[in-house]
């Protein structure tokens, strides 16, 4: 039973470390994005469309969703209609940071508890 709890503690340590790699990967893909709702008249008159909310850091991996390149402030524009039509749900970087942090806490606590249980267990007596 002691080996089982040590194995759990080691797996928790690996999970804890994996959260750093996952978070780093998503941070590398994130861009400052302004979501734009394009109307029929916007296309007709060459208008850029109506901004939805404020720019935020999102992870969107479909390059066809982007409208041109970044502006002078480094903000990319994304067509909200394209996202809806292709069922693409962009993930905010804040959400990724929250969940990786929560997983770190969970893995850390579970690993420490499993290690303490394994450490406090007495070895089986061989009678």
JSON list of C-alpha atoms in Angstrom, two decimals:
[
{"chain": "A", "resi": 1, "resn": "UNK", "atom": "CA", "xyz": [0.00, 0.00, 0.00]},
{"chain": "A", "resi": 2, "resn": "UNK", "atom": "CA", "xyz": [2.94, 2.29, 0.70]},
{"chain": "A", "resi": 3, "resn": "UNK", "atom": "CA", "xyz": [4.16, 1.93, -2.90]},
{"chain": "A", "resi": 4, "resn": "UNK", "atom": "CA", "xyz": [0.70, 2.82, -4.16]},
{"chain": "A", "resi": 5, "resn": "UNK", "atom": "CA", "xyz": [0.69, 6.15, -2.29]},
{"chain": "A", "resi": 6, "resn": "UNK", "atom": "CA", "xyz": [4.24, 6.93, -3.42]},
{"chain": "A", "resi": 7, "resn": "UNK", "atom": "CA", "xyz": [3.15, 6.22, -7.02]},
{"chain": "A", "resi": 8, "resn": "UNK", "atom": "CA", "xyz": [0.19, 8.58, -6.57]},
{"chain": "A", "resi": 9, "resn": "UNK", "atom": "CA", "xyz": [2.53, 11.25, -5.17]},
{"chain": "A", "resi": 10, "resn": "UNK", "atom": "CA", "xyz": [4.88, 10.87, -8.16]},
{"chain": "A", "resi": 11, "resn": "UNK", "atom": "CA", "xyz": [1.98, 11.06, -10.64]},
{"chain": "A", "resi": 12, "resn": "UNK", "atom": "CA", "xyz": [0.73, 14.20, -8.91]},
{"chain": "A", "resi": 13, "resn": "UNK", "atom": "CA", "xyz": [4.20, 15.73, -9.19]},
{"chain": "A", "resi": 14, "resn": "UNK", "atom": "CA", "xyz": [4.25, 14.94, -12.92]},
{"chain": "A", "resi": 15, "resn": "UNK", "atom": "CA", "xyz": [0.77, 16.44, -13.35]},
{"chain": "A", "resi": 16, "resn": "UNK", "atom": "CA", "xyz": [1.88, 19.53, -11.43]},
{"chain": "A", "resi": 17, "resn": "UNK", "atom": "CA", "xyz": [4.87, 19.97, -13.75]},
{"chain": "A", "resi": 18, "resn": "UNK", "atom": "CA", "xyz": [2.75, 19.30, -16.86]},
{"chain": "A", "resi": 19, "resn": "UNK", "atom": "CA", "xyz": [0.54, 22.29, -16.05]},
{"chain": "A", "resi": 20, "resn": "UNK", "atom": "CA", "xyz": [3.52, 24.59, -16.62]},
{"chain": "A", "resi": 21, "resn": "UNK", "atom": "CA", "xyz": [4.10, 23.12, -20.10]},
{"chain": "A", "resi": 22, "resn": "UNK", "atom": "CA", "xyz": [0.40, 23.39, -20.99]},
{"chain": "A", "resi": 23, "resn": "UNK", "atom": "CA", "xyz": [0.19, 26.99, -19.81]},
{"chain": "A", "resi": 24, "resn": "UNK", "atom": "CA", "xyz": [3.38, 27.93, -21.66]},
{"chain": "A", "resi": 25, "resn": "UNK", "atom": "CA", "xyz": [2.08, 26.35, -24.87]},
{"chain": "A", "resi": 26, "resn": "UNK", "atom": "CA", "xyz": [-1.16, 28.33, -24.74]},
{"chain": "A", "resi": 27, "resn": "UNK", "atom": "CA", "xyz": [0.66, 31.56, -23.85]},
{"chain": "A", "resi": 28, "resn": "UNK", "atom": "CA", "xyz": [2.71, 31.09, -27.03]},
{"chain": "A", "resi": 29, "resn": "UNK", "atom": "CA", "xyz": [-0.46, 30.78, -29.14]},
{"chain": "A", "resi": 30, "resn": "UNK", "atom": "CA", "xyz": [-2.41, 33.65, -27.55]},
{"chain": "A", "resi": 31, "resn": "UNK", "atom": "CA", "xyz": [-2.95, 36.95, -29.36]},
{"chain": "A", "resi": 32, "resn": "UNK", "atom": "CA", "xyz": [-4.56, 40.22, -28.38]},
{"chain": "A", "resi": 33, "resn": "UNK", "atom": "CA", "xyz": [-7.86, 39.97, -30.26]},
{"chain": "A", "resi": 34, "resn": "UNK", "atom": "CA", "xyz": [-10.82, 42.25, -30.94]},
{"chain": "A", "resi": 35, "resn": "UNK", "atom": "CA", "xyz": [-13.95, 40.36, -31.94]},
{"chain": "A", "resi": 36, "resn": "UNK", "atom": "CA", "xyz": [-15.85, 42.11, -34.77]},
{"chain": "A", "resi": 37, "resn": "UNK", "atom": "CA", "xyz": [-19.49, 41.61, -35.77]},
{"chain": "A", "resi": 38, "resn": "UNK", "atom": "CA", "xyz": [-19.76, 42.25, -39.51]},
{"chain": "A", "resi": 39, "resn": "UNK", "atom": "CA", "xyz": [-23.14, 43.21, -40.93]},
{"chain": "A", "resi": 40, "resn": "UNK", "atom": "CA", "xyz": [-24.28, 43.08, -44.54]},
{"chain": "A", "resi": 41, "resn": "UNK", "atom": "CA", "xyz": [-24.00, 46.87, -44.79]},
{"chain": "A", "resi": 42, "resn": "UNK", "atom": "CA", "xyz": [-20.47, 46.74, -43.38]},
{"chain": "A", "resi": 43, "resn": "UNK", "atom": "CA", "xyz": [-19.38, 44.57, -46.31]},
{"chain": "A", "resi": 44, "resn": "UNK", "atom": "CA", "xyz": [-21.28, 46.77, -48.77]},
{"chain": "A", "resi": 45, "resn": "UNK", "atom": "CA", "xyz": [-19.75, 50.05, -47.60]},
{"chain": "A", "resi": 46, "resn": "UNK", "atom": "CA", "xyz": [-16.34, 48.67, -46.65]},
{"chain": "A", "resi": 47, "resn": "UNK", "atom": "CA", "xyz": [-16.88, 49.26, -42.93]},
{"chain": "A", "resi": 48, "resn": "UNK", "atom": "CA", "xyz": [-14.78, 47.16, -40.56]},
{"chain": "A", "resi": 49, "resn": "UNK", "atom": "CA", "xyz": [-17.80, 46.13, -38.49]},
{"chain": "A", "resi": 50, "resn": "UNK", "atom": "CA", "xyz": [-18.91, 46.61, -34.90]},
{"chain": "A", "resi": 51, "resn": "UNK", "atom": "CA", "xyz": [-16.44, 45.73, -32.13]},
{"chain": "A", "resi": 52, "resn": "UNK", "atom": "CA", "xyz": [-17.73, 43.33, -29.48]},
{"chain": "A", "resi": 53, "resn": "UNK", "atom": "CA", "xyz": [-16.35, 44.23, -26.06]},
{"chain": "A", "resi": 54, "resn": "UNK", "atom": "CA", "xyz": [-12.74, 45.16, -25.42]},
{"chain": "A", "resi": 55, "resn": "UNK", "atom": "CA", "xyz": [-9.66, 43.48, -26.90]},
{"chain": "A", "resi": 56, "resn": "UNK", "atom": "CA", "xyz": [-8.55, 40.48, -24.85]},
{"chain": "A", "resi": 57, "resn": "UNK", "atom": "CA", "xyz": [-5.98, 37.72, -25.14]},
{"chain": "A", "resi": 58, "resn": "UNK", "atom": "CA", "xyz": [-7.54, 34.72, -26.87]},
{"chain": "A", "resi": 59, "resn": "UNK", "atom": "CA", "xyz": [-6.32, 31.45, -28.32]},
{"chain": "A", "resi": 60, "resn": "UNK", "atom": "CA", "xyz": [-7.79, 30.98, -31.81]},
{"chain": "A", "resi": 61, "resn": "UNK", "atom": "CA", "xyz": [-5.96, 28.50, -34.02]},
{"chain": "A", "resi": 62, "resn": "UNK", "atom": "CA", "xyz": [-7.96, 28.93, -37.25]},
{"chain": "A", "resi": 63, "resn": "UNK", "atom": "CA", "xyz": [-6.13, 31.51, -39.40]},
{"chain": "A", "resi": 64, "resn": "UNK", "atom": "CA", "xyz": [-9.24, 32.06, -41.58]},
{"chain": "A", "resi": 65, "resn": "UNK", "atom": "CA", "xyz": [-11.04, 33.67, -38.63]},
{"chain": "A", "resi": 66, "resn": "UNK", "atom": "CA", "xyz": [-8.67, 36.64, -38.65]},
{"chain": "A", "resi": 67, "resn": "UNK", "atom": "CA", "xyz": [-9.42, 39.80, -40.63]},
{"chain": "A", "resi": 68, "resn": "UNK", "atom": "CA", "xyz": [-6.03, 40.98, -41.85]},
{"chain": "A", "resi": 69, "resn": "UNK", "atom": "CA", "xyz": [-3.00, 41.39, -39.64]},
{"chain": "A", "resi": 70, "resn": "UNK", "atom": "CA", "xyz": [-2.47, 43.24, -36.39]},
{"chain": "A", "resi": 71, "resn": "UNK", "atom": "CA", "xyz": [-3.14, 46.97, -36.21]},
{"chain": "A", "resi": 72, "resn": "UNK", "atom": "CA", "xyz": [-0.63, 49.54, -34.95]},
{"chain": "A", "resi": 73, "resn": "UNK", "atom": "CA", "xyz": [-1.37, 48.51, -31.33]},
{"chain": "A", "resi": 74, "resn": "UNK", "atom": "CA", "xyz": [-0.82, 44.81, -32.07]},
{"chain": "A", "resi": 75, "resn": "UNK", "atom": "CA", "xyz": [-4.53, 43.96, -31.89]},
{"chain": "A", "resi": 76, "resn": "UNK", "atom": "CA", "xyz": [-5.86, 41.34, -34.30]},
{"chain": "A", "resi": 77, "resn": "UNK", "atom": "CA", "xyz": [-9.45, 41.48, -35.53]},
{"chain": "A", "resi": 78, "resn": "UNK", "atom": "CA", "xyz": [-11.56, 38.33, -35.71]},
{"chain": "A", "resi": 79, "resn": "UNK", "atom": "CA", "xyz": [-14.83, 37.86, -37.60]},
{"chain": "A", "resi": 80, "resn": "UNK", "atom": "CA", "xyz": [-17.47, 36.80, -35.05]},
{"chain": "A", "resi": 81, "resn": "UNK", "atom": "CA", "xyz": [-19.71, 35.50, -37.84]},
{"chain": "A", "resi": 82, "resn": "UNK", "atom": "CA", "xyz": [-16.96, 33.13, -39.03]},
{"chain": "A", "resi": 83, "resn": "UNK", "atom": "CA", "xyz": [-16.47, 31.85, -35.48]},
{"chain": "A", "resi": 84, "resn": "UNK", "atom": "CA", "xyz": [-20.20, 31.15, -35.10]},
{"chain": "A", "resi": 85, "resn": "UNK", "atom": "CA", "xyz": [-20.55, 29.57, -38.55]},
{"chain": "A", "resi": 86, "resn": "UNK", "atom": "CA", "xyz": [-17.67, 27.17, -37.91]},
{"chain": "A", "resi": 87, "resn": "UNK", "atom": "CA", "xyz": [-18.52, 26.58, -34.22]},
{"chain": "A", "resi": 88, "resn": "UNK", "atom": "CA", "xyz": [-15.18, 27.92, -33.01]},
{"chain": "A", "resi": 89, "resn": "UNK", "atom": "CA", "xyz": [-15.25, 28.93, -29.38]},
{"chain": "A", "resi": 90, "resn": "UNK", "atom": "CA", "xyz": [-12.18, 31.03, -28.58]},
{"chain": "A", "resi": 91, "resn": "UNK", "atom": "CA", "xyz": [-10.57, 30.47, -25.20]},
{"chain": "A", "resi": 92, "resn": "UNK", "atom": "CA", "xyz": [-9.49, 33.47, -23.18]},
{"chain": "A", "resi": 93, "resn": "UNK", "atom": "CA", "xyz": [-6.01, 33.26, -21.74]},
{"chain": "A", "resi": 94, "resn": "UNK", "atom": "CA", "xyz": [-7.43, 34.19, -18.32]},
{"chain": "A", "resi": 95, "resn": "UNK", "atom": "CA", "xyz": [-9.46, 30.97, -18.39]},
{"chain": "A", "resi": 96, "resn": "UNK", "atom": "CA", "xyz": [-6.40, 28.88, -19.16]},
{"chain": "A", "resi": 97, "resn": "UNK", "atom": "CA", "xyz": [-4.46, 30.59, -16.36]},
{"chain": "A", "resi": 98, "resn": "UNK", "atom": "CA", "xyz": [-7.31, 29.95, -13.91]},
{"chain": "A", "resi": 99, "resn": "UNK", "atom": "CA", "xyz": [-7.64, 26.26, -14.70]},
{"chain": "A", "resi": 100, "resn": "UNK", "atom": "CA", "xyz": [-3.91, 25.53, -14.80]},
{"chain": "A", "resi": 101, "resn": "UNK", "atom": "CA", "xyz": [-3.62, 27.26, -11.43]},
{"chain": "A", "resi": 102, "resn": "UNK", "atom": "CA", "xyz": [-6.50, 25.21, -10.03]},
{"chain": "A", "resi": 103, "resn": "UNK", "atom": "CA", "xyz": [-4.94, 21.99, -11.33]},
{"chain": "A", "resi": 104, "resn": "UNK", "atom": "CA", "xyz": [-1.60, 22.97, -9.77]},
{"chain": "A", "resi": 105, "resn": "UNK", "atom": "CA", "xyz": [-3.25, 23.43, -6.40]},
{"chain": "A", "resi": 106, "resn": "UNK", "atom": "CA", "xyz": [-5.11, 20.12, -6.75]},
{"chain": "A", "resi": 107, "resn": "UNK", "atom": "CA", "xyz": [-2.08, 18.14, -7.89]},
{"chain": "A", "resi": 108, "resn": "UNK", "atom": "CA", "xyz": [0.09, 19.77, -5.24]},
{"chain": "A", "resi": 109, "resn": "UNK", "atom": "CA", "xyz": [-2.31, 19.05, -2.38]},
{"chain": "A", "resi": 110, "resn": "UNK", "atom": "CA", "xyz": [-3.04, 15.50, -3.51]},
{"chain": "A", "resi": 111, "resn": "UNK", "atom": "CA", "xyz": [0.67, 14.80, -3.98]},
{"chain": "A", "resi": 112, "resn": "UNK", "atom": "CA", "xyz": [1.59, 16.11, -0.54]},
{"chain": "A", "resi": 113, "resn": "UNK", "atom": "CA", "xyz": [-1.23, 14.16, 1.12]},
{"chain": "A", "resi": 114, "resn": "UNK", "atom": "CA", "xyz": [-0.30, 10.94, -0.72]},
{"chain": "A", "resi": 115, "resn": "UNK", "atom": "CA", "xyz": [3.38, 11.40, 0.17]},
{"chain": "A", "resi": 116, "resn": "UNK", "atom": "CA", "xyz": [2.55, 12.02, 3.84]},
{"chain": "A", "resi": 117, "resn": "UNK", "atom": "CA", "xyz": [0.31, 8.95, 3.98]},
{"chain": "A", "resi": 118, "resn": "UNK", "atom": "CA", "xyz": [3.02, 6.82, 2.37]},
{"chain": "A", "resi": 119, "resn": "UNK", "atom": "CA", "xyz": [5.68, 8.22, 4.69]},
{"chain": "A", "resi": 120, "resn": "UNK", "atom": "CA", "xyz": [3.58, 7.64, 7.83]},
{"chain": "A", "resi": 121, "resn": "UNK", "atom": "CA", "xyz": [2.64, 4.06, 6.91]},
{"chain": "A", "resi": 122, "resn": "UNK", "atom": "CA", "xyz": [4.47, 1.37, 8.79]},
{"chain": "A", "resi": 123, "resn": "UNK", "atom": "CA", "xyz": [6.13, -1.35, 6.76]},
{"chain": "A", "resi": 124, "resn": "UNK", "atom": "CA", "xyz": [4.40, -4.71, 6.85]},
{"chain": "A", "resi": 125, "resn": "UNK", "atom": "CA", "xyz": [5.84, -7.07, 9.41]},
{"chain": "A", "resi": 126, "resn": "UNK", "atom": "CA", "xyz": [7.00, -10.39, 8.03]},
{"chain": "A", "resi": 127, "resn": "UNK", "atom": "CA", "xyz": [5.89, -12.93, 10.68]}
]
